[in-house]
Structures are given as C-alpha cells and as structure tokens.
C-alpha cells in the first residue's frame, strides 16, 4: 500500500511489489498449456487457414486471367459470386416461414441490408481499382488498416474489450506482414502502377475501412440473427448493385473477352472459391470474431506467393517462411485468450424467456449463475477471467441492427 512520507511525496510500499511478484510466480507455476492450446484453438486455426486457402484461390485465378489472358473485369467476377449466393441463400429465405421469410426481412430492414450490400461491393471494387494507381507493396501494407479500424468499431458497437495480449498479437501479425513486404522488395517484386500513388493509397484505405464496416455488420448479424439471412441479403443486394456497375463500367471489357474453355474454367474457379469463402466465413466469425478472421487472412498473400513460385516463377526468399511463422504465432496468441465483455454492458435479459428466445426459464437462471461465478472469480483473482463475445451472446437477444 502506498504511504505518504513527511515531505508529502507518495512512497511505494515494497510489500506490494513482493506480493505482485509472488502472484506472477504462482500463476506461472499453475500455467497449464492444455488449458490454452485446446482442441478448440486448433480448430480455430485450421478454419482460419482454410479461409486463407480460399482467398489464395481467388488471387491465383485472378492473376491467371490478368497475366495470361489480359482479362480485367473485376466487377464481372464479383457479380458471379454474388449471383451464386443469391441463387442458394436468397432462395432458401424464400421458402422460410414467419419472420425469417425473405419478404418479412425486406419489409423490416431492407434499407439496412442495401447499405451492407453496397459497402461490401464497393470494398471489393476499390481495392482492385487501386492496383491501377499504386504498387503491390503499398496495397499489402495499407490493407492491414482494416484490423485496427475493425477493433475500434468492435469496441464501440459490439462492446468488445480487448486484453493487452490481443493488441500485442495484432502487432506481431503486422510485423509478419512487414517481413513479407520486405521479402517482396528484396526479390524485386514491387508490382503495380505508380501513375497516381496518392489516389491508389487512398483507395486502399477506403477499401479497408469499408471491409471493416462490412465485417462488423457480418459479425453482428450472424451472432444475433442468422448466417443464412446475412448471406441471402448480401447475395440479393450484391447481385443487384454489382450488376448495375457491371453494365455501366465494364460492358466494353466483357464484350472484348475472347472466350474459351480455359477462361471459363478460371472464372468458374474464382466464383466457386469466393462463394465458398462467403459461405464459410460466417461459421468462423460466429465461433471467433471478425478481427480474428482478418488476422487469419493475412497469410493468404503468403500462400499466393508460394503458389506463384511454381505457377508464375516468383523468386523465393527465406523471409516468406519467417513472415508466415510470425503471422501464425500472432494469430494463435490472439485466439488463445478470449476477449472480455465490457463491464458497462451487463448481461441481463431485457425480455421474457419466451420472447427472448429461451427454451425454458432455467436458461435464464443458468446464465445468471454463470455471471455470479465469474464475478466471484474476478474478486478472488483480481482480474477478469475472460469471456468471449460468443459466450456472452449465447442466450442474449439483441434487437436487429
């Protein structure tokens, strides 16, 4: 305990420092790796890297179309993936009954999903457009801007409280990205245009911000409504918006394509990879968070580079391996510790157990027991034990959007 000396200066009691050291030593002795490196963590890492592989597939097919066949129609590629989402998930909403029916959803919140679809389409378009004005190095660096923006938005709107380990993990992942960019510079792979670097960098930052907003909306919807509703509405409005932009901006480019089975196969491969990525991402977001998903996607550029070593004769650098290891270490440490709820946002059901979606009143009692136990642990240990957003909202009913 701090004491006041006669001179009016606060003196620190040395017993406090010794108690803190003893507490740290006790925690280190009690550390059990099995409690951190769980099977759930392994599944999270595996699912995250699965998404990165799908993202790599979209990059490789786009590179083939651009380099070998000189096809530059990003909006057509987006339109095909949105159309697949519309054919499957929007159709599924048509056959639902009650409030989950597509017309009921559109009646209540059509304009909200219109904005989400617009943000998602423009995020994809602006980052592709940036390649015409700036370099690949700038895009790889500035595209990471999505992570801090997403963390800030999560704190504001989802009431997520990150621990210091999460901020350290993000910095580690960004350090890995820096190693990857350094390897590109050493290998002379600073591709792209420099016609208007300022405009290109601005487009990348705009795309990152739009991606952050889109991912935030996705996390909220899949955790409080349903994944099918999110995918169905994004597929519907994404198809409409991308179709309009396709007709206005790329009709001449589409007409000049010399179609053959190879080009058709590349388009189909891109559309299937993007469709699968959109379909699987809500599953990973629901189990983790949108921030964790974006951290896992940082390895997609590295996987694309490894494919380019064999497909496009890229120059290999040992820094690529170092970068991959650093990003994976940051991703694992981020998911090893759960985010904590905001103390100003208590977990209390605001509606009856039937209206709130509870199967029976015992669910509310069990939820209150969990909160009491966590509070007792916090008083005993002097710190929050850590509860994930998914655990907080498992029984909580939140008004839509």
mmCIF file of C-alpha atoms in Angstrom:
data_model
loop_
_atom_site.group_PDB
_atom_site.id
_atom_site.type_symbol
_atom_site.label_atom_id
_atom_site.label_comp_id
_atom_site.label_asym_id
_atom_site.label_seq_id
_atom_site.Cartn_x
_atom_site.Cartn_y
_atom_site.Cartn_z
ATOM 1 C CA UNK A 1 0.000 0.000 0.000
ATOM 2 C CA UNK A 2 1.272 3.486 -0.860
ATOM 3 C CA UNK A 3 2.226 5.675 2.119
ATOM 4 C CA UNK A 4 2.677 9.454 2.444
ATOM 5 C CA UNK A 5 6.082 10.469 3.729
ATOM 6 C CA UNK A 6 6.583 13.659 5.808
ATOM 7 C CA UNK A 7 7.665 15.566 2.713
ATOM 8 C CA UNK A 8 4.320 14.997 1.029
ATOM 9 C CA UNK A 9 5.714 12.507 -1.526
ATOM 10 C CA UNK A 10 3.940 9.205 -2.013
ATOM 11 C CA UNK A 11 6.212 6.299 -1.146
ATOM 12 C CA UNK A 12 5.569 2.839 -2.506
ATOM 13 C CA UNK A 13 5.312 0.025 -0.020
ATOM 14 C CA UNK A 14 7.882 -2.628 -1.036
ATOM 15 C CA UNK A 15 5.492 -5.308 0.207
ATOM 16 C CA UNK A 16 3.190 -4.574 -2.739
ATOM 17 C CA UNK A 17 5.953 -5.317 -5.238
ATOM 18 C CA UNK A 18 6.827 -8.558 -3.500
ATOM 19 C CA UNK A 19 3.161 -9.594 -3.440
ATOM 20 C CA UNK A 20 2.842 -8.921 -7.142
ATOM 21 C CA UNK A 21 5.962 -10.937 -7.880
ATOM 22 C CA UNK A 22 4.643 -13.805 -5.800
ATOM 23 C CA UNK A 23 1.315 -13.632 -7.634
ATOM 24 C CA UNK A 24 3.046 -13.743 -11.019
ATOM 25 C CA UNK A 25 5.209 -16.681 -9.904
ATOM 26 C CA UNK A 26 2.161 -18.585 -8.643
ATOM 27 C CA UNK A 27 0.366 -18.026 -11.936
ATOM 28 C CA UNK A 28 3.384 -19.205 -13.908
ATOM 29 C CA UNK A 29 3.628 -22.338 -11.770
ATOM 30 C CA UNK A 30 -0.086 -23.019 -12.269
ATOM 31 C CA UNK A 31 0.135 -22.492 -16.044
ATOM 32 C CA UNK A 32 -1.166 -25.485 -17.914
ATOM 33 C CA UNK A 33 -0.564 -25.456 -21.685
ATOM 34 C CA UNK A 34 -3.546 -27.755 -22.186
ATOM 35 C CA UNK A 35 -5.849 -25.011 -20.908
ATOM 36 C CA UNK A 36 -4.582 -22.597 -23.570
ATOM 37 C CA UNK A 37 -3.740 -24.809 -26.542
ATOM 38 C CA UNK A 38 -7.073 -26.573 -26.638
ATOM 39 C CA UNK A 39 -8.737 -28.557 -29.373
ATOM 40 C CA UNK A 40 -10.997 -25.555 -29.941
ATOM 41 C CA UNK A 41 -7.949 -23.398 -30.650
ATOM 42 C CA UNK A 42 -6.633 -25.978 -33.120
ATOM 43 C CA UNK A 43 -9.973 -25.979 -34.935
ATOM 44 C CA UNK A 44 -9.998 -22.176 -34.989
ATOM 45 C CA UNK A 45 -6.521 -22.027 -36.542
ATOM 46 C CA UNK A 46 -7.433 -24.719 -39.067
ATOM 47 C CA UNK A 47 -10.651 -22.948 -40.093
ATOM 48 C CA UNK A 48 -8.836 -19.625 -40.389
ATOM 49 C CA UNK A 49 -6.200 -21.099 -42.661
ATOM 50 C CA UNK A 50 -8.923 -22.787 -44.686
ATOM 51 C CA UNK A 51 -10.344 -19.335 -45.394
ATOM 52 C CA UNK A 52 -6.847 -18.155 -46.335
ATOM 53 C CA UNK A 53 -6.554 -21.023 -48.853
ATOM 54 C CA UNK A 54 -9.846 -19.978 -50.456
ATOM 55 C CA UNK A 55 -8.651 -16.380 -50.630
ATOM 56 C CA UNK A 56 -5.454 -17.658 -52.234
ATOM 57 C CA UNK A 57 -7.571 -19.445 -54.853
ATOM 58 C CA UNK A 58 -9.286 -16.197 -55.812
ATOM 59 C CA UNK A 59 -5.910 -14.424 -56.104
ATOM 60 C CA UNK A 60 -4.356 -17.140 -58.288
ATOM 61 C CA UNK A 61 -7.292 -17.329 -60.704
ATOM 62 C CA UNK A 62 -7.408 -13.527 -60.978
ATOM 63 C CA UNK A 63 -3.663 -13.452 -61.647
ATOM 64 C CA UNK A 64 -4.040 -16.013 -64.415
ATOM 65 C CA UNK A 65 -6.862 -14.033 -66.027
ATOM 66 C CA UNK A 66 -4.883 -10.788 -65.887
ATOM 67 C CA UNK A 67 -1.416 -12.036 -66.876
ATOM 68 C CA UNK A 68 -2.104 -14.840 -69.376
ATOM 69 C CA UNK A 69 -5.393 -13.745 -70.955
ATOM 70 C CA UNK A 70 -5.375 -9.966 -70.306
ATOM 71 C CA UNK A 71 -8.879 -10.098 -68.828
ATOM 72 C CA UNK A 72 -9.619 -7.234 -66.429
ATOM 73 C CA UNK A 73 -13.262 -7.448 -65.344
ATOM 74 C CA UNK A 74 -13.328 -7.467 -61.516
ATOM 75 C CA UNK A 75 -16.984 -6.481 -61.361
ATOM 76 C CA UNK A 76 -17.969 -9.440 -63.536
ATOM 77 C CA UNK A 77 -16.112 -11.746 -61.156
ATOM 78 C CA UNK A 78 -17.886 -10.212 -58.162
ATOM 79 C CA UNK A 79 -21.246 -10.418 -59.934
ATOM 80 C CA UNK A 80 -20.805 -14.164 -60.489
ATOM 81 C CA UNK A 81 -20.029 -14.842 -56.813
ATOM 82 C CA UNK A 82 -22.941 -12.689 -55.609
ATOM 83 C CA UNK A 83 -25.245 -14.424 -58.086
ATOM 84 C CA UNK A 84 -24.317 -17.820 -56.620
ATOM 85 C CA UNK A 85 -25.109 -16.528 -53.135
ATOM 86 C CA UNK A 86 -28.411 -15.201 -54.387
ATOM 87 C CA UNK A 87 -29.356 -18.476 -56.086
ATOM 88 C CA UNK A 88 -28.755 -20.519 -52.943
ATOM 89 C CA UNK A 89 -29.247 -18.474 -49.776
ATOM 90 C CA UNK A 90 -31.784 -15.945 -51.055
ATOM 91 C CA UNK A 91 -33.816 -18.823 -52.475
ATOM 92 C CA UNK A 92 -33.621 -20.543 -49.095
ATOM 93 C CA UNK A 93 -35.078 -17.428 -47.460
ATOM 94 C CA UNK A 94 -37.999 -17.563 -49.890
ATOM 95 C CA UNK A 95 -39.088 -20.927 -48.501
ATOM 96 C CA UNK A 96 -38.825 -19.878 -44.860
ATOM 97 C CA UNK A 97 -41.936 -19.099 -42.867
ATOM 98 C CA UNK A 98 -42.623 -16.448 -40.252
ATOM 99 C CA UNK A 99 -40.182 -13.630 -39.531
ATOM 100 C CA UNK A 100 -37.369 -15.495 -41.300
ATOM 101 C CA UNK A 101 -39.090 -15.229 -44.673
ATOM 102 C CA UNK A 102 -37.348 -13.023 -47.227
ATOM 103 C CA UNK A 103 -40.313 -10.669 -47.666
ATOM 104 C CA UNK A 104 -40.654 -10.193 -43.908
ATOM 105 C CA UNK A 105 -36.951 -9.389 -43.660
ATOM 106 C CA UNK A 106 -37.159 -6.921 -46.532
ATOM 107 C CA UNK A 107 -40.242 -5.321 -45.023
ATOM 108 C CA UNK A 108 -38.488 -4.675 -41.700
ATOM 109 C CA UNK A 109 -34.901 -3.804 -42.638
ATOM 110 C CA UNK A 110 -34.416 -3.754 -46.418
ATOM 111 C CA UNK A 111 -32.540 -0.439 -46.399
ATOM 112 C CA UNK A 112 -30.050 -1.707 -43.832
ATOM 113 C CA UNK A 113 -29.148 -4.689 -45.969
ATOM 114 C CA UNK A 114 -28.984 -2.410 -49.011
ATOM 115 C CA UNK A 115 -26.283 -0.405 -47.238
ATOM 116 C CA UNK A 116 -24.445 -3.568 -46.183
ATOM 117 C CA UNK A 117 -24.517 -4.882 -49.750
ATOM 118 C CA UNK A 118 -23.322 -1.545 -51.128
ATOM 119 C CA UNK A 119 -20.433 -1.402 -48.647
ATOM 120 C CA UNK A 120 -19.387 -4.979 -49.457
ATOM 121 C CA UNK A 121 -19.471 -4.475 -53.233
ATOM 122 C CA UNK A 122 -17.546 -1.202 -53.143
ATOM 123 C CA UNK A 123 -14.937 -2.647 -50.758
ATOM 124 C CA UNK A 124 -14.141 -5.344 -53.324
ATOM 125 C CA UNK A 125 -14.162 -2.889 -56.226
ATOM 126 C CA UNK A 126 -11.986 -0.145 -54.725
ATOM 127 C CA UNK A 127 -9.136 -2.460 -53.729
ATOM 128 C CA UNK A 128 -8.993 -3.920 -57.255
ATOM 129 C CA UNK A 129 -9.104 -0.412 -58.725
ATOM 130 C CA UNK A 130 -6.170 0.606 -56.527
ATOM 131 C CA UNK A 131 -3.838 -1.717 -58.478
ATOM 132 C CA UNK A 132 -4.085 0.709 -61.422
ATOM 133 C CA UNK A 133 -2.583 3.577 -59.419
ATOM 134 C CA UNK A 134 -0.221 2.245 -56.739
ATOM 135 C CA UNK A 135 2.170 -0.620 -56.055
ATOM 136 C CA UNK A 136 1.571 -4.062 -54.603
ATOM 137 C CA UNK A 137 3.758 -3.172 -51.612
ATOM 138 C CA UNK A 138 1.556 -0.221 -50.697
ATOM 139 C CA UNK A 139 -1.579 -2.316 -51.060
ATOM 140 C CA UNK A 140 -0.236 -5.097 -48.826
ATOM 141 C CA UNK A 141 0.773 -2.628 -46.123
ATOM 142 C CA UNK A 142 -2.234 -0.310 -46.182
ATOM 143 C CA UNK A 143 -4.746 -3.137 -46.491
ATOM 144 C CA UNK A 144 -3.862 -4.104 -42.906
ATOM 145 C CA UNK A 145 -5.593 -0.882 -41.871
ATOM 146 C CA UNK A 146 -8.791 -2.970 -41.725
ATOM 147 C CA UNK A 147 -7.668 -4.610 -38.459
ATOM 148 C CA UNK A 148 -7.281 -1.518 -36.197
ATOM 149 C CA UNK A 149 -10.442 0.017 -37.712
ATOM 150 C CA UNK A 150 -12.358 -3.197 -37.032
ATOM 151 C CA UNK A 151 -11.089 -3.367 -33.443
ATOM 152 C CA UNK A 152 -12.191 0.221 -32.803
ATOM 153 C CA UNK A 153 -15.621 -0.406 -34.307
ATOM 154 C CA UNK A 154 -15.971 -3.616 -32.273
ATOM 155 C CA UNK A 155 -15.240 -1.729 -29.067
ATOM 156 C CA UNK A 156 -17.797 0.953 -29.917
ATOM 157 C CA UNK A 157 -20.674 -1.078 -31.300
ATOM 158 C CA UNK A 158 -20.196 -4.660 -30.077
ATOM 159 C CA UNK A 159 -18.861 -3.604 -26.649
ATOM 160 C CA UNK A 160 -15.838 -5.869 -27.015
ATOM 161 C CA UNK A 161 -12.998 -5.301 -24.542
ATOM 162 C CA UNK A 162 -9.599 -6.474 -25.737
ATOM 163 C CA UNK A 163 -6.828 -7.511 -23.384
ATOM 164 C CA UNK A 164 -3.214 -6.353 -23.795
ATOM 165 C CA UNK A 165 -2.313 -9.737 -25.294
ATOM 166 C CA UNK A 166 -4.720 -9.070 -28.167
ATOM 167 C CA UNK A 167 -3.061 -5.772 -29.057
ATOM 168 C CA UNK A 168 0.362 -7.414 -28.818
ATOM 169 C CA UNK A 169 -0.825 -10.253 -31.069
ATOM 170 C CA UNK A 170 -2.078 -7.802 -33.687
ATOM 171 C CA UNK A 171 1.286 -6.017 -33.639
ATOM 172 C CA UNK A 172 3.043 -9.364 -34.103
ATOM 173 C CA UNK A 173 0.862 -10.168 -37.118
ATOM 174 C CA UNK A 174 1.554 -6.758 -38.640
ATOM 175 C CA UNK A 175 5.269 -7.362 -38.058
ATOM 176 C CA UNK A 176 4.895 -10.535 -40.111
ATOM 177 C CA UNK A 177 3.268 -8.536 -42.902
ATOM 178 C CA UNK A 178 6.211 -6.148 -42.783
ATOM 179 C CA UNK A 179 8.599 -9.089 -43.219
ATOM 180 C CA UNK A 180 6.557 -10.254 -46.224
ATOM 181 C CA UNK A 181 6.711 -6.813 -47.845
ATOM 182 C CA UNK A 182 10.457 -6.679 -47.190
ATOM 183 C CA UNK A 183 10.859 -10.027 -48.923
ATOM 184 C CA UNK A 184 8.919 -8.681 -51.924
ATOM 185 C CA UNK A 185 11.224 -5.659 -52.151
ATOM 186 C CA UNK A 186 14.363 -7.798 -51.908
ATOM 187 C CA UNK A 187 13.009 -10.131 -54.602
ATOM 188 C CA UNK A 188 12.206 -7.183 -56.873
ATOM 189 C CA UNK A 189 8.512 -7.995 -56.836
ATOM 190 C CA UNK A 190 7.182 -4.486 -56.317
ATOM 191 C CA UNK A 191 4.468 -4.876 -58.937
ATOM 192 C CA UNK A 192 1.740 -2.452 -59.847
ATOM 193 C CA UNK A 193 1.446 1.044 -61.249
ATOM 194 C CA UNK A 194 2.762 4.343 -59.931
ATOM 195 C CA UNK A 195 0.617 6.626 -62.088
ATOM 196 C CA UNK A 196 -1.087 8.209 -59.052
ATOM 197 C CA UNK A 197 0.233 6.766 -55.811
ATOM 198 C CA UNK A 198 -1.742 9.138 -53.598
ATOM 199 C CA UNK A 199 -5.052 8.166 -55.237
ATOM 200 C CA UNK A 200 -4.166 4.473 -55.126
ATOM 201 C CA UNK A 201 -3.234 4.582 -51.441
ATOM 202 C CA UNK A 202 -6.432 6.472 -50.680
ATOM 203 C CA UNK A 203 -8.465 3.783 -52.460
ATOM 204 C CA UNK A 204 -6.757 1.073 -50.389
ATOM 205 C CA UNK A 205 -7.530 2.877 -47.129
ATOM 206 C CA UNK A 206 -11.126 3.397 -48.263
ATOM 207 C CA UNK A 207 -11.417 -0.286 -49.126
ATOM 208 C CA UNK A 208 -10.001 -1.311 -45.739
ATOM 209 C CA UNK A 209 -12.495 0.920 -43.934
ATOM 210 C CA UNK A 210 -15.388 -0.471 -45.970
ATOM 211 C CA UNK A 211 -14.239 -4.030 -45.282
ATOM 212 C CA UNK A 212 -14.153 -3.237 -41.560
ATOM 213 C CA UNK A 213 -17.745 -1.955 -41.645
ATOM 214 C CA UNK A 214 -18.895 -4.961 -43.676
ATOM 215 C CA UNK A 215 -17.201 -7.426 -41.332
ATOM 216 C CA UNK A 216 -18.613 -5.676 -38.282
ATOM 217 C CA UNK A 217 -22.144 -5.966 -39.706
ATOM 218 C CA UNK A 218 -21.493 -9.585 -40.558
ATOM 219 C CA UNK A 219 -20.383 -10.410 -37.010
ATOM 220 C CA UNK A 220 -23.425 -8.722 -35.521
ATOM 221 C CA UNK A 221 -25.903 -10.389 -37.882
ATOM 222 C CA UNK A 222 -24.540 -13.942 -37.672
ATOM 223 C CA UNK A 223 -24.373 -13.809 -33.866
ATOM 224 C CA UNK A 224 -27.797 -12.280 -33.306
ATOM 225 C CA UNK A 225 -29.863 -13.230 -36.355
ATOM 226 C CA UNK A 226 -28.632 -15.956 -38.713
ATOM 227 C CA UNK A 227 -25.904 -16.673 -41.232
ATOM 228 C CA UNK A 228 -28.436 -17.594 -43.911
ATOM 229 C CA UNK A 229 -30.143 -14.223 -43.559
ATOM 230 C CA UNK A 230 -26.849 -12.362 -43.914
ATOM 231 C CA UNK A 231 -25.717 -14.372 -46.947
ATOM 232 C CA UNK A 232 -29.136 -14.233 -48.573
ATOM 233 C CA UNK A 233 -29.475 -10.473 -48.244
ATOM 234 C CA UNK A 234 -25.876 -9.761 -49.272
ATOM 235 C CA UNK A 235 -26.350 -12.075 -52.236
ATOM 236 C CA UNK A 236 -29.562 -10.302 -53.267
ATOM 237 C CA UNK A 237 -28.374 -6.709 -52.983
ATOM 238 C CA UNK A 238 -24.806 -7.548 -54.031
ATOM 239 C CA UNK A 239 -26.129 -9.062 -57.271
ATOM 240 C CA UNK A 240 -28.266 -6.001 -57.989
ATOM 241 C CA UNK A 241 -25.545 -3.442 -57.234
ATOM 242 C CA UNK A 242 -22.699 -5.294 -58.949
ATOM 243 C CA UNK A 243 -24.933 -5.985 -61.952
ATOM 244 C CA UNK A 244 -25.671 -2.267 -62.368
ATOM 245 C CA UNK A 245 -21.977 -1.354 -62.043
ATOM 246 C CA UNK A 246 -21.047 -4.125 -64.444
ATOM 247 C CA UNK A 247 -23.390 -2.760 -67.106
ATOM 248 C CA UNK A 248 -22.189 0.804 -66.637
ATOM 249 C CA UNK A 249 -18.422 0.358 -66.188
ATOM 250 C CA UNK A 250 -17.332 -2.922 -67.772
ATOM 251 C CA UNK A 251 -19.703 -3.693 -70.671
ATOM 252 C CA UNK A 252 -16.985 -2.948 -73.248
ATOM 253 C CA UNK A 253 -14.384 -5.092 -71.467
ATOM 254 C CA UNK A 254 -16.802 -8.008 -71.232
ATOM 255 C CA UNK A 255 -17.641 -7.735 -74.935
ATOM 256 C CA UNK A 256 -13.923 -7.902 -75.849
ATOM 257 C CA UNK A 257 -13.220 -11.158 -73.976
ATOM 258 C CA UNK A 258 -12.111 -13.977 -76.287
ATOM 259 C CA UNK A 259 -13.986 -16.774 -74.570
ATOM 260 C CA UNK A 260 -12.669 -20.338 -74.481
ATOM 261 C CA UNK A 261 -12.871 -23.211 -72.017
ATOM 262 C CA UNK A 262 -9.752 -22.100 -70.108
ATOM 263 C CA UNK A 263 -11.102 -18.632 -69.427
ATOM 264 C CA UNK A 264 -14.468 -20.103 -68.474
ATOM 265 C CA UNK A 265 -12.756 -22.521 -66.093
ATOM 266 C CA UNK A 266 -10.819 -19.697 -64.429
ATOM 267 C CA UNK A 267 -13.998 -17.654 -63.986
ATOM 268 C CA UNK A 268 -15.762 -20.683 -62.527
ATOM 269 C CA UNK A 269 -12.848 -21.381 -60.174
ATOM 270 C CA UNK A 270 -12.838 -17.802 -58.930
ATOM 271 C CA UNK A 271 -16.605 -17.759 -58.405
ATOM 272 C CA UNK A 272 -16.592 -21.083 -56.528
ATOM 273 C CA UNK A 273 -13.685 -20.038 -54.274
ATOM 274 C CA UNK A 274 -15.352 -16.735 -53.450
ATOM 275 C CA UNK A 275 -18.735 -18.399 -52.925
ATOM 276 C CA UNK A 276 -17.203 -20.942 -50.548
ATOM 277 C CA UNK A 277 -15.303 -18.172 -48.752
ATOM 278 C CA UNK A 278 -18.503 -16.192 -48.214
ATOM 279 C CA UNK A 279 -20.347 -19.332 -47.079
ATOM 280 C CA UNK A 280 -17.699 -20.456 -44.573
ATOM 281 C CA UNK A 281 -16.692 -17.087 -43.148
ATOM 282 C CA UNK A 282 -19.862 -16.643 -41.015
ATOM 283 C CA UNK A 283 -19.142 -20.004 -39.358
ATOM 284 C CA UNK A 284 -15.656 -18.884 -38.305
ATOM 285 C CA UNK A 285 -16.863 -15.401 -37.338
ATOM 286 C CA UNK A 286 -19.548 -16.899 -35.091
ATOM 287 C CA UNK A 287 -17.005 -19.084 -33.290
ATOM 288 C CA UNK A 288 -14.340 -16.363 -33.011
ATOM 289 C CA UNK A 289 -14.676 -12.774 -34.216
ATOM 290 C CA UNK A 290 -14.322 -10.721 -37.366
ATOM 291 C CA UNK A 291 -10.954 -9.439 -36.131
ATOM 292 C CA UNK A 292 -9.620 -12.978 -35.732
ATOM 293 C CA UNK A 293 -10.802 -13.857 -39.236
ATOM 294 C CA UNK A 294 -8.975 -10.882 -40.733
ATOM 295 C CA UNK A 295 -5.805 -11.876 -38.887
ATOM 296 C CA UNK A 296 -6.037 -15.371 -40.362
ATOM 297 C CA UNK A 297 -6.478 -13.929 -43.862
ATOM 298 C CA UNK A 298 -3.093 -12.177 -43.596
ATOM 299 C CA UNK A 299 -1.492 -15.488 -44.598
ATOM 300 C CA UNK A 300 -3.465 -15.545 -47.879
ATOM 301 C CA UNK A 301 -0.884 -13.298 -49.581
ATOM 302 C CA UNK A 302 1.886 -15.641 -48.465
ATOM 303 C CA UNK A 303 0.039 -18.692 -49.755
ATOM 304 C CA UNK A 304 -0.426 -16.879 -53.067
ATOM 305 C CA UNK A 305 3.309 -16.192 -53.155
ATOM 306 C CA UNK A 306 4.102 -19.847 -52.538
ATOM 307 C CA UNK A 307 1.796 -20.800 -55.411
ATOM 308 C CA UNK A 308 3.466 -18.139 -57.551
ATOM 309 C CA UNK A 309 6.854 -19.806 -57.030
ATOM 310 C CA UNK A 310 5.614 -22.703 -59.169
ATOM 311 C CA UNK A 311 2.975 -21.068 -61.362
ATOM 312 C CA UNK A 312 4.450 -17.632 -62.130
ATOM 313 C CA UNK A 313 8.185 -18.228 -61.409
ATOM 314 C CA UNK A 314 8.407 -15.841 -58.479
ATOM 315 C CA UNK A 315 11.753 -15.507 -56.701
ATOM 316 C CA UNK A 316 11.876 -17.294 -53.346
ATOM 317 C CA UNK A 317 13.055 -15.584 -50.169
ATOM 318 C CA UNK A 318 13.573 -17.074 -46.718
ATOM 319 C CA UNK A 319 11.720 -14.092 -45.263
ATOM 320 C CA UNK A 320 8.488 -15.583 -46.629
ATOM 321 C CA UNK A 321 8.825 -18.513 -44.199
ATOM 322 C CA UNK A 322 9.719 -16.155 -41.362
ATOM 323 C CA UNK A 323 6.709 -13.989 -42.176
ATOM 324 C CA UNK A 324 4.362 -16.987 -42.229
ATOM 325 C CA UNK A 325 5.594 -18.191 -38.826
ATOM 326 C CA UNK A 326 5.295 -14.719 -37.277
ATOM 327 C CA UNK A 327 1.728 -14.230 -38.524
ATOM 328 C CA UNK A 328 0.669 -17.678 -37.308
ATOM 329 C CA UNK A 329 2.199 -17.028 -33.873
ATOM 330 C CA UNK A 330 0.284 -13.759 -33.605
ATOM 331 C CA UNK A 331 -2.940 -15.398 -34.757
ATOM 332 C CA UNK A 332 -2.622 -18.271 -32.266
ATOM 333 C CA UNK A 333 -1.841 -15.937 -29.347
ATOM 334 C CA UNK A 334 -4.814 -13.714 -30.282
ATOM 335 C CA UNK A 335 -7.227 -16.664 -30.132
ATOM 336 C CA UNK A 336 -5.611 -18.316 -27.117
ATOM 337 C CA UNK A 337 -7.127 -15.714 -24.776
ATOM 338 C CA UNK A 338 -10.803 -14.800 -25.004
ATOM 339 C CA UNK A 339 -11.917 -11.203 -25.287
ATOM 340 C CA UNK A 340 -13.699 -9.827 -22.254
ATOM 341 C CA UNK A 341 -17.114 -8.175 -22.038
ATOM 342 C CA UNK A 342 -17.461 -4.508 -21.284
ATOM 343 C CA UNK A 343 -18.379 -4.031 -17.582
ATOM 344 C CA UNK A 344 -20.698 -1.193 -18.650
ATOM 345 C CA UNK A 345 -22.679 -3.654 -20.793
ATOM 346 C CA UNK A 346 -24.017 -6.227 -18.294
ATOM 347 C CA UNK A 347 -25.569 -9.483 -19.429
ATOM 348 C CA UNK A 348 -29.196 -9.263 -18.425
ATOM 349 C CA UNK A 349 -32.177 -10.400 -20.487
ATOM 350 C CA UNK A 350 -34.485 -7.484 -21.196
ATOM 351 C CA UNK A 351 -37.478 -9.566 -22.272
ATOM 352 C CA UNK A 352 -39.354 -12.627 -21.060
ATOM 353 C CA UNK A 353 -37.899 -16.072 -21.561
ATOM 354 C CA UNK A 354 -40.292 -16.919 -24.378
ATOM 355 C CA UNK A 355 -39.914 -13.602 -26.166
ATOM 356 C CA UNK A 356 -36.155 -13.678 -25.642
ATOM 357 C CA UNK A 357 -35.728 -16.989 -27.419
ATOM 358 C CA UNK A 358 -35.004 -19.092 -24.312
ATOM 359 C CA UNK A 359 -36.108 -22.703 -24.407
ATOM 360 C CA UNK A 360 -37.119 -22.630 -20.751
ATOM 361 C CA UNK A 361 -36.738 -20.388 -17.674
ATOM 362 C CA UNK A 362 -33.788 -22.476 -16.428
ATOM 363 C CA UNK A 363 -31.666 -20.991 -19.216
ATOM 364 C CA UNK A 364 -32.005 -17.541 -17.636
ATOM 365 C CA UNK A 365 -31.136 -18.962 -14.207
ATOM 366 C CA UNK A 366 -28.111 -20.762 -15.612
ATOM 367 C CA UNK A 367 -26.973 -17.566 -17.289
ATOM 368 C CA UNK A 368 -27.245 -15.639 -14.009
ATOM 369 C CA UNK A 369 -25.310 -18.367 -12.192
ATOM 370 C CA UNK A 370 -22.509 -18.082 -14.753
ATOM 371 C CA UNK A 371 -22.344 -14.320 -14.235
ATOM 372 C CA UNK A 372 -22.204 -14.710 -10.441
ATOM 373 C CA UNK A 373 -19.418 -17.313 -10.686
ATOM 374 C CA UNK A 374 -17.407 -15.066 -12.986
ATOM 375 C CA UNK A 375 -17.813 -12.139 -10.595
ATOM 376 C CA UNK A 376 -16.602 -14.285 -7.695
ATOM 377 C CA UNK A 377 -13.572 -15.377 -9.696
ATOM 378 C CA UNK A 378 -12.847 -11.769 -10.536
ATOM 379 C CA UNK A 379 -12.930 -10.792 -6.860
ATOM 380 C CA UNK A 380 -10.659 -13.679 -5.870
ATOM 381 C CA UNK A 381 -8.087 -13.299 -8.635
ATOM 382 C CA UNK A 382 -8.297 -9.551 -9.092
ATOM 383 C CA UNK A 383 -8.782 -9.792 -12.858
ATOM 384 C CA UNK A 384 -11.439 -10.710 -15.394
ATOM 385 C CA UNK A 385 -11.219 -14.401 -16.362
ATOM 386 C CA UNK A 386 -12.145 -13.648 -19.970
ATOM 387 C CA UNK A 387 -15.425 -14.364 -21.685
ATOM 388 C CA UNK A 388 -15.727 -14.460 -25.443
ATOM 389 C CA UNK A 389 -18.340 -12.450 -27.301
ATOM 390 C CA UNK A 390 -19.886 -15.693 -28.473
ATOM 391 C CA UNK A 391 -20.274 -16.869 -24.855
ATOM 392 C CA UNK A 392 -21.791 -13.537 -23.820
ATOM 393 C CA UNK A 393 -24.386 -13.554 -26.562
ATOM 394 C CA UNK A 394 -25.215 -17.246 -26.468
ATOM 395 C CA UNK A 395 -28.529 -16.581 -24.721
ATOM 396 C CA UNK A 396 -28.834 -12.830 -25.227
ATOM 397 C CA UNK A 397 -31.476 -11.433 -27.544
ATOM 398 C CA UNK A 398 -30.491 -8.160 -29.190
ATOM 399 C CA UNK A 399 -32.791 -6.082 -31.412
ATOM 400 C CA UNK A 400 -31.938 -6.453 -35.083
ATOM 401 C CA UNK A 401 -29.387 -3.892 -36.313
#
